[in-house]
Coordinates of C-alpha atoms in Angstrom, one line a residue:
Chain A
M1 CA 73.8 -86.6 -174.1
P2 CA 72.8 -83.0 -175.1
S3 CA 75.6 -80.6 -175.9
P4 CA 76.8 -78.3 -173.0
S5 CA 75.1 -75.0 -172.6
L6 CA 77.8 -73.4 -170.5
V7 CA 81.5 -74.2 -170.6
T8 CA 84.5 -72.7 -168.7
R9 CA 87.9 -73.3 -170.1
D10 CA 91.0 -72.8 -167.9
L11 CA 89.0 -70.0 -166.2
T12 CA 91.4 -68.1 -163.9
V13 CA 91.4 -64.9 -161.9
R14 CA 94.2 -63.5 -159.9
F15 CA 93.9 -60.8 -157.3
G16 CA 97.5 -59.6 -157.0
G17 CA 99.5 -62.7 -156.0
H18 CA 96.4 -64.6 -154.9
V19 CA 94.8 -67.0 -157.4
A20 CA 91.1 -67.1 -156.5
V21 CA 90.0 -69.3 -159.3
D22 CA 92.6 -71.5 -160.8
Q23 CA 92.2 -72.9 -164.3
V24 CA 88.7 -74.3 -163.9
S25 CA 87.5 -76.2 -166.9
C26 CA 84.0 -77.6 -166.7
A27 CA 81.0 -78.1 -168.9
F28 CA 77.4 -77.9 -167.8
T29 CA 74.6 -79.5 -169.8
P30 CA 70.8 -78.8 -170.0
G31 CA 68.6 -80.9 -167.8
E32 CA 71.3 -81.2 -165.2
L33 CA 71.6 -79.6 -161.7
T34 CA 75.2 -79.2 -160.7
A35 CA 76.0 -78.4 -157.1
I36 CA 79.3 -76.5 -156.5
V37 CA 80.7 -77.2 -153.1
G38 CA 83.9 -76.4 -151.2
P39 CA 85.0 -74.8 -148.0
N40 CA 84.6 -71.1 -147.4
G41 CA 87.0 -69.1 -149.5
A42 CA 87.4 -72.0 -152.0
G43 CA 86.3 -69.6 -154.8
K44 CA 82.7 -70.7 -155.5
T45 CA 81.2 -67.2 -155.5
T46 CA 84.2 -65.9 -157.4
Y47 CA 83.7 -68.6 -160.0
F48 CA 80.0 -67.5 -160.3
N49 CA 81.1 -63.9 -160.6
L50 CA 83.5 -64.8 -163.5
I51 CA 80.7 -66.6 -165.3
S52 CA 78.0 -63.9 -164.9
G53 CA 80.5 -61.1 -165.5
Q54 CA 80.8 -59.1 -162.2
I55 CA 84.5 -60.0 -162.3
R56 CA 86.6 -60.2 -165.5
A57 CA 88.8 -63.2 -165.9
T58 CA 92.6 -62.9 -165.9
S59 CA 92.8 -65.8 -168.4
G60 CA 90.6 -68.6 -169.8
R61 CA 87.2 -68.5 -171.5
V62 CA 83.5 -68.6 -170.7
E63 CA 81.2 -69.9 -173.4
L64 CA 77.4 -69.8 -173.4
M65 CA 75.6 -71.8 -176.0
G66 CA 78.8 -72.1 -177.9
R67 CA 79.4 -68.3 -177.9
D68 CA 82.4 -66.7 -176.2
I69 CA 81.1 -64.3 -173.6
T70 CA 84.3 -63.8 -171.6
R71 CA 84.6 -60.1 -172.5
L72 CA 80.8 -59.2 -172.4
P73 CA 79.5 -56.9 -169.8
V74 CA 77.0 -58.2 -167.2
A75 CA 73.8 -57.1 -169.0
A76 CA 74.9 -58.6 -172.3
R77 CA 75.5 -62.0 -170.6
T78 CA 72.0 -61.8 -169.1
E79 CA 70.6 -61.0 -172.6
A80 CA 72.6 -64.0 -173.9
G81 CA 70.8 -66.3 -171.5
L82 CA 72.4 -66.3 -168.1
G83 CA 70.4 -65.8 -165.0
R84 CA 71.9 -65.2 -161.6
A85 CA 70.5 -65.1 -158.1
F86 CA 72.8 -63.6 -155.5
Q87 CA 74.0 -64.8 -152.1
L88 CA 72.8 -61.6 -150.4
T89 CA 69.3 -60.5 -151.2
N90 CA 69.5 -58.2 -154.2
L91 CA 66.2 -56.6 -155.3
F92 CA 64.7 -53.1 -155.8
P93 CA 63.8 -52.5 -152.2
R94 CA 61.4 -49.5 -152.6
L95 CA 59.5 -50.8 -155.6
T96 CA 56.6 -53.2 -155.3
V97 CA 56.8 -57.0 -155.6
L98 CA 54.9 -56.9 -158.9
E99 CA 57.2 -54.1 -160.3
N100 CA 60.3 -56.1 -159.4
V101 CA 59.1 -59.0 -161.5
R102 CA 57.6 -56.8 -164.2
L103 CA 61.0 -55.1 -164.7
V104 CA 62.6 -58.5 -165.3
V105 CA 60.0 -59.4 -167.9
Q106 CA 60.4 -56.0 -169.5
A107 CA 64.2 -56.5 -169.7
R108 CA 63.8 -59.9 -171.3
E109 CA 61.4 -58.5 -173.9
R110 CA 63.8 -55.6 -174.5
R111 CA 61.3 -52.8 -174.1
G112 CA 63.4 -50.7 -171.8
F113 CA 64.1 -48.0 -174.4
N114 CA 60.4 -47.4 -175.1
L115 CA 60.0 -43.7 -174.2
W116 CA 56.6 -42.9 -175.5
T117 CA 54.1 -45.5 -174.3
M118 CA 52.9 -45.9 -170.8
A119 CA 54.5 -48.7 -168.8
M120 CA 51.1 -49.7 -167.4
G121 CA 49.8 -50.0 -171.0
H122 CA 52.1 -53.0 -171.6
R123 CA 49.4 -55.4 -170.3
D124 CA 51.2 -58.5 -171.5
L125 CA 54.2 -57.8 -169.3
I126 CA 52.1 -57.2 -166.3
A127 CA 50.1 -60.3 -166.9
E128 CA 53.2 -62.4 -167.2
A129 CA 54.6 -60.9 -164.0
Q130 CA 51.4 -61.8 -162.2
A131 CA 51.5 -65.3 -163.6
V132 CA 55.0 -65.8 -162.2
L133 CA 53.9 -64.4 -158.8
E134 CA 51.0 -66.9 -158.9
R135 CA 53.5 -69.7 -159.5
V136 CA 55.6 -68.8 -156.5
R137 CA 52.5 -68.0 -154.4
L138 CA 53.4 -64.3 -153.8
T139 CA 50.2 -62.9 -155.4
H140 CA 48.8 -61.7 -152.1
L141 CA 51.9 -59.5 -151.7
A142 CA 52.0 -58.1 -155.2
D143 CA 51.4 -54.5 -154.2
Q144 CA 53.7 -54.6 -151.2
T145 CA 56.9 -52.7 -151.2
V146 CA 59.8 -55.2 -151.2
S147 CA 61.5 -53.7 -148.1
A148 CA 58.3 -54.6 -146.1
L149 CA 58.7 -58.3 -146.9
S150 CA 60.1 -61.0 -144.7
H151 CA 63.6 -62.3 -145.6
G152 CA 62.1 -65.6 -146.7
D153 CA 59.6 -63.9 -149.1
Q154 CA 62.4 -61.7 -150.5
R155 CA 64.4 -64.8 -151.3
K156 CA 61.3 -66.3 -152.9
L157 CA 60.9 -63.1 -155.0
E158 CA 64.5 -63.5 -156.2
V159 CA 63.6 -67.0 -157.4
A160 CA 60.5 -65.6 -159.0
A161 CA 62.6 -63.0 -160.8
M162 CA 64.8 -65.9 -162.1
I163 CA 61.7 -67.7 -163.4
A164 CA 60.5 -64.5 -165.1
L165 CA 63.9 -64.1 -166.8
K166 CA 63.7 -67.5 -168.4
P167 CA 67.5 -67.9 -168.8
R168 CA 69.2 -71.0 -170.4
V169 CA 71.5 -71.2 -167.4
F170 CA 70.2 -70.6 -163.8
M171 CA 72.8 -69.8 -161.2
F172 CA 71.8 -69.9 -157.5
D173 CA 74.2 -68.8 -154.8
E174 CA 73.1 -70.3 -151.5
P175 CA 69.4 -69.7 -152.1
T176 CA 68.4 -70.8 -148.7
A177 CA 71.0 -68.9 -146.7
G178 CA 69.6 -67.3 -143.6
M179 CA 66.2 -68.9 -144.1
S180 CA 64.2 -70.6 -141.4
V181 CA 63.7 -74.4 -141.5
E182 CA 60.0 -73.9 -142.4
E183 CA 60.8 -71.5 -145.3
A184 CA 63.7 -73.3 -147.0
P185 CA 61.7 -76.2 -148.5
V186 CA 59.6 -73.7 -150.5
I187 CA 62.6 -72.4 -152.2
L188 CA 64.0 -75.9 -152.8
D189 CA 60.6 -77.0 -154.4
L190 CA 60.9 -74.0 -156.7
I191 CA 64.4 -75.0 -157.7
A192 CA 63.2 -78.6 -158.3
M193 CA 60.5 -77.2 -160.5
I194 CA 63.0 -75.2 -162.5
K195 CA 65.2 -78.2 -162.8
S196 CA 62.4 -80.4 -164.1
D197 CA 62.6 -78.4 -167.4
P198 CA 64.9 -80.5 -169.6
E199 CA 66.1 -77.3 -171.3
A200 CA 67.3 -75.7 -168.1
T201 CA 70.9 -75.9 -166.9
V202 CA 71.1 -75.2 -163.1
L203 CA 74.2 -74.3 -161.1
L204 CA 73.9 -74.3 -157.3
V205 CA 76.4 -73.2 -154.7
E206 CA 75.3 -74.8 -151.5
H207 CA 76.6 -75.8 -148.1
K208 CA 73.8 -77.9 -146.8
M209 CA 74.4 -81.6 -147.6
D210 CA 70.7 -82.6 -147.4
V211 CA 69.9 -80.0 -150.0
I212 CA 72.6 -81.3 -152.3
R213 CA 71.5 -84.8 -151.8
S214 CA 67.9 -84.1 -152.7
L215 CA 68.6 -81.9 -155.7
A216 CA 72.0 -82.4 -157.3
D217 CA 72.6 -84.7 -160.3
R218 CA 76.3 -83.9 -160.1
I219 CA 78.7 -82.3 -157.7
I220 CA 81.9 -80.4 -158.5
V221 CA 84.3 -79.5 -155.7
L222 CA 86.4 -76.4 -155.6
H223 CA 89.4 -76.2 -153.2
N224 CA 91.7 -73.2 -153.1
G225 CA 90.2 -72.1 -156.4
A226 CA 90.9 -75.3 -158.2
L227 CA 88.5 -78.0 -159.4
V228 CA 89.4 -81.1 -157.3
A229 CA 86.5 -83.4 -157.9
D230 CA 83.6 -83.9 -160.4
G231 CA 81.1 -86.6 -160.5
K232 CA 77.9 -88.2 -159.2
P233 CA 76.9 -87.1 -155.7
A234 CA 77.5 -90.4 -154.1
E235 CA 80.9 -90.9 -155.7
V236 CA 82.1 -87.4 -154.9
M237 CA 81.0 -87.5 -151.3
A238 CA 82.7 -90.7 -150.8
S239 CA 86.0 -89.7 -152.4
D240 CA 89.1 -89.1 -150.2
V241 CA 90.0 -85.8 -151.7
V242 CA 86.6 -84.4 -150.8
Q243 CA 86.6 -85.8 -147.3
E244 CA 90.0 -84.1 -146.8
A245 CA 89.5 -80.9 -148.7
Y246 CA 85.9 -80.1 -147.8
L247 CA 84.6 -82.1 -144.9
G248 CA 87.9 -82.2 -143.0
K249 CA 88.2 -78.4 -143.3
E250 CA 84.6 -77.9 -142.2
L251 CA 85.2 -80.0 -139.1
S252 CA 88.3 -78.1 -138.2
D253 CA 86.4 -74.9 -138.6
V254 CA 84.0 -75.9 -135.8
Chain B
M1 CA 42.7 -37.0 -169.1
N2 CA 44.4 -40.1 -167.9
R3 CA 46.2 -40.4 -171.2
L4 CA 47.3 -36.8 -171.1
L5 CA 48.8 -37.4 -167.6
S6 CA 50.3 -40.7 -168.8
G7 CA 48.4 -42.6 -166.2
D8 CA 50.2 -40.7 -163.4
S9 CA 47.3 -39.1 -161.5
P10 CA 48.2 -36.9 -158.5
K11 CA 46.7 -39.6 -156.1
S12 CA 45.8 -37.0 -153.5
I13 CA 42.9 -34.6 -153.3
V14 CA 44.9 -31.8 -151.8
L15 CA 47.6 -32.2 -154.4
S16 CA 45.0 -32.3 -157.2
V17 CA 43.4 -29.1 -156.0
L18 CA 46.8 -27.5 -155.6
L19 CA 47.8 -28.5 -159.2
V20 CA 44.5 -27.4 -160.7
A21 CA 44.8 -24.0 -158.9
I22 CA 48.4 -23.5 -160.2
L23 CA 47.3 -24.5 -163.7
I24 CA 44.3 -22.1 -163.7
A25 CA 46.4 -19.3 -162.2
L26 CA 49.1 -19.7 -164.9
A27 CA 46.6 -20.3 -167.8
F28 CA 44.7 -17.1 -167.0
A29 CA 47.6 -15.1 -165.5
P30 CA 47.3 -12.1 -167.9
F31 CA 43.7 -11.7 -166.9
L32 CA 43.8 -12.7 -163.2
F33 CA 46.9 -10.8 -162.3
P34 CA 47.3 -7.8 -164.6
G35 CA 50.5 -5.9 -164.3
S36 CA 53.8 -6.6 -165.8
R37 CA 55.5 -7.7 -162.6
S38 CA 53.0 -10.5 -161.9
L39 CA 53.2 -11.6 -165.5
E40 CA 57.0 -11.7 -165.2
T41 CA 56.5 -14.0 -162.1
A42 CA 54.0 -16.2 -163.9
A43 CA 56.3 -16.7 -166.9
R44 CA 59.2 -17.4 -164.7
I45 CA 57.1 -20.1 -162.9
C46 CA 56.2 -21.7 -166.2
I47 CA 59.8 -21.9 -167.4
F48 CA 61.2 -23.0 -164.1
I49 CA 58.6 -25.7 -163.8
V50 CA 60.1 -27.2 -167.0
L51 CA 63.7 -26.6 -165.9
V52 CA 63.1 -28.1 -162.4
A53 CA 61.1 -31.0 -163.8
S54 CA 63.9 -31.8 -166.3
Y55 CA 66.3 -31.8 -163.4
D56 CA 64.0 -34.1 -161.5
L57 CA 64.1 -36.5 -164.4
L58 CA 67.8 -36.8 -163.8
L59 CA 68.1 -36.5 -160.0
G60 CA 64.7 -37.9 -158.8
Y61 CA 64.2 -40.6 -161.4
G62 CA 67.7 -41.4 -162.5
G63 CA 69.5 -40.8 -159.2
I64 CA 72.2 -38.8 -161.1
V65 CA 73.6 -35.6 -159.5
S66 CA 74.6 -33.0 -162.1
F67 CA 75.7 -29.4 -161.6
A68 CA 75.6 -28.6 -165.3
H69 CA 71.9 -28.2 -165.6
T70 CA 72.0 -24.4 -165.8
M71 CA 74.7 -24.8 -168.5
F72 CA 72.2 -26.5 -170.8
F73 CA 69.5 -23.9 -169.9
G74 CA 72.1 -21.3 -170.9
I75 CA 72.9 -23.1 -174.1
G76 CA 69.3 -23.0 -175.1
A77 CA 69.0 -19.3 -174.3
Y78 CA 72.3 -18.3 -176.0
G79 CA 71.4 -20.5 -179.0
V80 CA 68.4 -18.3 -179.7
A81 CA 70.2 -15.0 -178.9
I82 CA 73.3 -15.7 -181.0
T83 CA 71.3 -17.1 -184.0
I84 CA 69.0 -14.0 -184.0
D85 CA 72.1 -11.8 -183.7
R86 CA 73.7 -13.4 -186.7
L87 CA 70.7 -14.1 -188.9
G88 CA 68.4 -11.2 -188.0
T89 CA 65.0 -11.2 -186.4
G90 CA 62.4 -13.7 -187.6
Y91 CA 60.5 -16.8 -186.6
G92 CA 62.8 -18.9 -188.7
A93 CA 65.9 -17.7 -186.8
L94 CA 64.0 -18.2 -183.6
T95 CA 63.2 -21.8 -184.3
L96 CA 66.6 -22.5 -185.7
G97 CA 68.3 -21.0 -182.6
A98 CA 66.2 -23.2 -180.4
L99 CA 67.0 -26.3 -182.5
I100 CA 70.7 -25.4 -182.4
G101 CA 70.6 -25.1 -178.6
L102 CA 68.8 -28.4 -178.4
A103 CA 71.3 -30.2 -180.6
V104 CA 74.4 -28.7 -178.9
S105 CA 73.0 -29.6 -175.4
G106 CA 72.2 -33.1 -176.5
V107 CA 75.7 -33.6 -177.9
I108 CA 77.5 -32.2 -174.9
A109 CA 75.3 -34.2 -172.5
L110 CA 76.1 -37.3 -174.4
L111 CA 79.8 -36.7 -174.3
I112 CA 79.8 -36.0 -170.6
A113 CA 77.6 -39.0 -170.0
L114 CA 79.7 -41.5 -172.0
L115 CA 83.0 -40.1 -170.6
S116 CA 82.0 -40.1 -166.9
L117 CA 79.0 -42.3 -166.2
R118 CA 80.8 -45.5 -166.4
V119 CA 82.7 -44.6 -163.3
R120 CA 81.3 -43.5 -159.9
A121 CA 78.4 -41.1 -159.6
I122 CA 80.5 -38.6 -157.7
F123 CA 82.8 -38.4 -160.7
F124 CA 80.0 -37.4 -162.9
A125 CA 78.9 -34.7 -160.5
M126 CA 82.5 -33.3 -160.4
I127 CA 82.8 -33.4 -164.2
T128 CA 79.6 -31.5 -164.6
L129 CA 80.7 -28.9 -162.1
A130 CA 84.0 -28.4 -163.9
I131 CA 82.5 -28.2 -167.3
A132 CA 79.7 -25.8 -166.2
S133 CA 82.3 -23.5 -164.6
A134 CA 84.4 -23.6 -167.7
V135 CA 81.5 -22.8 -169.9
A136 CA 80.5 -19.9 -167.6
V137 CA 84.0 -18.4 -167.8
L138 CA 84.1 -19.0 -171.6
V139 CA 80.8 -17.2 -172.0
S140 CA 81.9 -14.1 -170.0
Q141 CA 85.2 -14.0 -171.9
L142 CA 84.0 -14.5 -175.5
S143 CA 82.3 -11.1 -175.5
G144 CA 82.4 -10.7 -179.3
F145 CA 80.3 -13.8 -179.6
T146 CA 78.2 -13.9 -176.4
G147 CA 78.2 -10.3 -175.2
G148 CA 80.3 -11.2 -172.3
E149 CA 79.2 -10.2 -168.8
D150 CA 76.7 -7.7 -170.3
G151 CA 74.8 -10.4 -172.1
M152 CA 72.8 -9.8 -175.3
N153 CA 69.6 -8.1 -176.0
I154 CA 67.4 -10.2 -178.4
R155 CA 65.2 -8.6 -181.0
I156 CA 62.3 -11.0 -181.3
P157 CA 59.6 -10.6 -183.9
R158 CA 57.5 -7.5 -183.2
E159 CA 54.3 -9.5 -182.9
L160 CA 55.6 -10.8 -179.6
T161 CA 56.5 -7.5 -178.1
P162 CA 54.4 -5.0 -176.0
A163 CA 54.5 -2.7 -179.0
N164 CA 52.0 -4.9 -180.8
R165 CA 48.6 -3.8 -179.4
L166 CA 45.7 -6.0 -180.1
G167 CA 42.9 -4.5 -178.1
E168 CA 41.2 -5.3 -174.9
V169 CA 39.5 -8.4 -173.4
M170 CA 37.7 -8.1 -170.2
G171 CA 39.4 -4.9 -169.2
T172 CA 42.9 -6.4 -169.9
R173 CA 45.0 -4.9 -172.6
I174 CA 46.2 -7.6 -175.0
T175 CA 49.6 -7.0 -176.5
G176 CA 52.3 -9.0 -178.1
K177 CA 53.6 -9.6 -174.6
T178 CA 50.4 -11.5 -173.8
L179 CA 51.0 -13.6 -176.9
N180 CA 54.6 -14.1 -175.8
Y181 CA 53.3 -15.3 -172.4
Y182 CA 51.0 -17.8 -174.1
L183 CA 53.9 -19.1 -176.1
V184 CA 55.8 -19.6 -172.9
F185 CA 52.8 -21.2 -171.1
G186 CA 51.9 -23.5 -174.0
G187 CA 55.5 -24.5 -174.6
S188 CA 56.0 -25.2 -170.9
L189 CA 52.8 -27.2 -170.6
L190 CA 53.8 -29.4 -173.6
L191 CA 57.3 -30.0 -172.3
F192 CA 55.9 -30.9 -168.9
L193 CA 53.4 -33.4 -170.3
L194 CA 56.2 -34.8 -172.4
M195 CA 58.3 -35.4 -169.3
L196 CA 55.4 -36.9 -167.5
R197 CA 55.0 -39.3 -170.4
I198 CA 58.7 -40.2 -170.3
V199 CA 58.9 -41.0 -166.6
N200 CA 55.9 -43.2 -166.8
S201 CA 57.1 -45.1 -169.8
P202 CA 59.0 -48.4 -169.7
F203 CA 62.2 -46.3 -169.9
G204 CA 61.1 -44.2 -166.9
R205 CA 60.6 -47.4 -164.9
V206 CA 64.1 -48.6 -165.8
L207 CA 65.5 -45.3 -164.6
Q208 CA 63.8 -45.8 -161.2
A209 CA 65.1 -49.3 -161.0
I210 CA 68.6 -48.1 -161.7
R211 CA 68.2 -45.4 -159.0
E212 CA 67.1 -48.1 -156.6
N213 CA 69.8 -50.7 -157.3
A214 CA 72.0 -50.2 -160.3
F215 CA 73.8 -53.5 -159.7
R216 CA 70.5 -55.4 -159.9
A217 CA 69.4 -53.5 -163.0
E218 CA 72.5 -54.5 -164.8
A219 CA 72.1 -58.1 -163.6
I220 CA 68.6 -58.5 -165.0
G221 CA 69.8 -57.2 -168.4
Y222 CA 69.6 -53.4 -168.5
R223 CA 72.8 -51.7 -169.7
V224 CA 72.9 -49.1 -167.1
V225 CA 75.3 -46.8 -168.8
Y226 CA 73.1 -46.4 -171.9
Y227 CA 70.0 -45.7 -169.8
R228 CA 71.8 -43.1 -167.7
A229 CA 73.3 -41.5 -170.9
L230 CA 69.9 -41.2 -172.5
A231 CA 68.4 -39.7 -169.3
T232 CA 71.2 -37.2 -169.2
C233 CA 70.6 -36.2 -172.9
L234 CA 66.8 -35.9 -172.5
S235 CA 67.1 -33.8 -169.4
A236 CA 69.7 -31.5 -171.0
M237 CA 67.6 -31.1 -174.1
V238 CA 64.5 -30.2 -172.2
A239 CA 66.5 -27.7 -170.2
A240 CA 67.8 -26.2 -173.4
L241 CA 64.3 -25.7 -174.7
A242 CA 63.3 -24.1 -171.4
G243 CA 66.3 -21.8 -171.9
S244 CA 65.1 -20.9 -175.4
L245 CA 61.7 -20.0 -174.0
F246 CA 63.3 -17.9 -171.3
A247 CA 65.4 -16.0 -173.8
I248 CA 62.4 -15.3 -176.0
W249 CA 60.4 -14.1 -173.0
L250 CA 63.1 -11.9 -171.4
R251 CA 64.4 -10.6 -174.8
Y252 CA 67.7 -10.7 -173.1
V253 CA 70.3 -13.3 -172.1
G254 CA 73.2 -12.9 -169.8
P255 CA 75.5 -15.1 -167.6
A256 CA 73.7 -14.1 -164.4
T257 CA 70.2 -15.0 -165.7
T258 CA 71.0 -18.4 -167.2
L259 CA 74.3 -19.8 -166.2
G260 CA 74.8 -18.7 -162.5
M261 CA 75.5 -21.2 -159.7
E262 CA 72.7 -19.5 -157.7
I263 CA 70.2 -20.7 -160.3
M264 CA 71.6 -24.2 -160.0
L265 CA 71.1 -24.0 -156.3
D266 CA 67.6 -22.7 -156.7
I267 CA 66.8 -25.6 -159.0
L268 CA 68.0 -28.0 -156.4
L269 CA 66.0 -26.4 -153.7
M270 CA 62.8 -26.4 -155.8
V271 CA 63.2 -30.1 -156.6
V272 CA 63.8 -31.0 -152.9
I273 CA 61.0 -28.8 -151.6
G274 CA 58.5 -30.1 -154.1
G275 CA 59.5 -33.8 -153.8
M276 CA 62.1 -35.7 -155.8
G277 CA 61.0 -38.3 -158.3
T278 CA 57.4 -37.1 -158.5
M279 CA 57.3 -34.6 -161.5
Y280 CA 54.4 -32.8 -159.8
G281 CA 56.8 -31.8 -157.1
A282 CA 58.5 -29.6 -159.7
V283 CA 55.2 -27.8 -160.2
V284 CA 54.5 -27.2 -156.5
G285 CA 58.1 -26.6 -155.5
T286 CA 58.7 -24.1 -158.3
A287 CA 55.4 -22.2 -157.7
I288 CA 56.1 -21.8 -154.0
F289 CA 59.8 -21.0 -154.4
V290 CA 59.4 -18.4 -157.1
L291 CA 56.5 -16.8 -155.3
A292 CA 58.5 -16.6 -152.1
Q293 CA 61.5 -15.2 -154.0
N294 CA 59.4 -12.4 -155.5
Y295 CA 56.8 -11.6 -152.9
L296 CA 58.3 -12.6 -149.5
K297 CA 59.9 -9.1 -149.3
E298 CA 56.6 -7.3 -149.7
L299 CA 54.8 -9.7 -147.3
M300 CA 57.5 -9.1 -144.7
G301 CA 57.3 -5.4 -145.2
G302 CA 53.6 -5.5 -144.5
L303 CA 54.1 -7.7 -141.5
S304 CA 56.8 -5.5 -140.2
E305 CA 54.6 -2.5 -140.4
A306 CA 51.6 -4.3 -138.9
T307 CA 53.7 -5.3 -135.9
A308 CA 55.4 -1.9 -135.5
S309 CA 54.1 -1.6 -131.9
V310 CA 55.6 -4.9 -130.7
P311 CA 59.2 -4.7 -129.5
V312 CA 61.5 -7.1 -131.4
L313 CA 59.2 -8.4 -134.1
P314 CA 59.4 -5.6 -136.6
E315 CA 63.2 -5.9 -136.6
L316 CA 63.0 -9.6 -137.2
L317 CA 60.4 -9.1 -140.0
S318 CA 62.2 -6.3 -141.7
P319 CA 62.1 -6.8 -145.5
D320 CA 65.9 -6.8 -145.5
R321 CA 65.9 -10.2 -143.8
W322 CA 63.8 -11.9 -146.4
L323 CA 66.7 -14.2 -147.4
L324 CA 67.0 -15.4 -143.9
W325 CA 63.3 -16.3 -143.7
L326 CA 63.5 -18.0 -147.1
G327 CA 66.3 -20.1 -145.5
V328 CA 64.2 -20.9 -142.5
L329 CA 61.3 -21.9 -144.7
F330 CA 63.6 -24.2 -146.6
I331 CA 65.0 -25.9 -143.5
L332 CA 61.5 -26.3 -142.1
S333 CA 60.2 -27.8 -145.3
V334 CA 63.0 -30.3 -145.5
Y335 CA 62.7 -31.1 -141.8
F336 CA 58.9 -31.7 -141.9
F337 CA 58.6 -33.0 -145.5
P338 CA 61.8 -35.1 -146.1
T339 CA 60.1 -36.5 -149.2
G340 CA 59.0 -33.1 -150.4
I341 CA 55.5 -31.6 -150.4
V342 CA 54.2 -34.0 -153.0
G343 CA 55.7 -37.0 -151.2
R344 CA 54.0 -35.9 -148.1
L345 CA 50.7 -35.3 -149.7
R346 CA 50.8 -38.7 -151.4
G347 CA 51.5 -40.3 -148.1
T348 CA 54.7 -42.1 -149.1
R349 CA 57.6 -42.4 -146.7

């Protein structure tokens, strides 16, 4: 068993009197895809925000590759090896597809403070961005402005940006949300490809059970901010606590 | 050529022709447009191109609204004036003054940036407004140091003044003033090319990314605060150098010529008319705006006389109403070219 790449210890955040994430302790290891499930409002996205730094924890710790990153700002966590794709599409809308990926490669290579050379002169960055677009089959759209892309292609571009970032830990927040039935499998194939790298740790917030079944090695369940179940997909889905907390709630929503 | 322009070609034939025309007009201004008034206008265009472009670096590329840009312009101008006042006339004092203005601007910009850029953009705009107003008041009050409301006359080296007669070339008298003009022209051209280089560098790309989506830029690993702070400093330092050139050219510095809110508004208008985030917009916007400011009155006087026989028109075109027409021109240009003249010519949305 490889040592964990990402660990949260008693991670807690309070908004006033409301405890959104409640003492969640969990370790994630390379080569494993963990699905994080739970009813709406269970704290899944908040848990993600605590890990990637958009929200600061009230108490508890986040450790990446053994290093305490609880107090680091967002960009520093990204530099440390965390990659996050967001629930709502989050790109540079008026820049081209290629530039969106090139900027990620440039960030990873830490060349942003280069004032004197021409950006177009950094051929290696452009070549790598093009290679990533090739892998996700977006090459034909490279020179398009992002805002002109379909929703599905924009989500694909976000995954491309994640691939270009080469993080140790990949975090996907409902990557197929709002996508058509035809478009979703492309994204799932890309995530499966990322997962096939034994070095990669993947966290996935997802609602769709078929997606979880096909991709997840492990499921953790959040309910009212607390971790209530953790284990192999088959075990977790069969357990009473999940039936009650998650599926029961979902049914009553309908 | 491509290297000189940092790979950022005008990308439009009309724009290229326009830019080359402006470049030639400015480069040969002493010969093409003899007369001190036209040379004044040409020098003003050169300096304001730099000033407006440095503001565009901040607003158009960085998406940062600042009202302190004229303050940095003034710091550069007063740096030269005060240093020469204290140390006496000389090229050493001139250079030292420009360097002091540069350093002071950089430090103040850094302080403002680090204090206020972490929070919301509107807070930064308010802080710059407050500091710029405070500095303007300070300059007019500290009359022993800055000359107060009267400003200061600057005694620049004699070689750069009209008293230095050098002979004639093609029927134009060459004096120190001509040399002074070429100092302004050369300095402005260099500073402009420098900024063109910066906006097309990896750093310039990050600025545009931050302007588009700061949250995203942070998430992919760019520390937004540092990038914005550096952009603020660079922009302030270039503005200070433009101010130093302006002081040397005018041989005078005063609150109204460098620090006034009117100048700040003019800069904003020039950036918007030319096209934000294009650099070349600064060139086109400044040329048009300064020409209009200086010659619209005459043009209207001529038109008013020419239409003397028509009933209402001469009244409307009376030279006294030039400011009204400048306003109309501005509104029309924003209405028809929301992305500025350059944005329109390049065919972007």
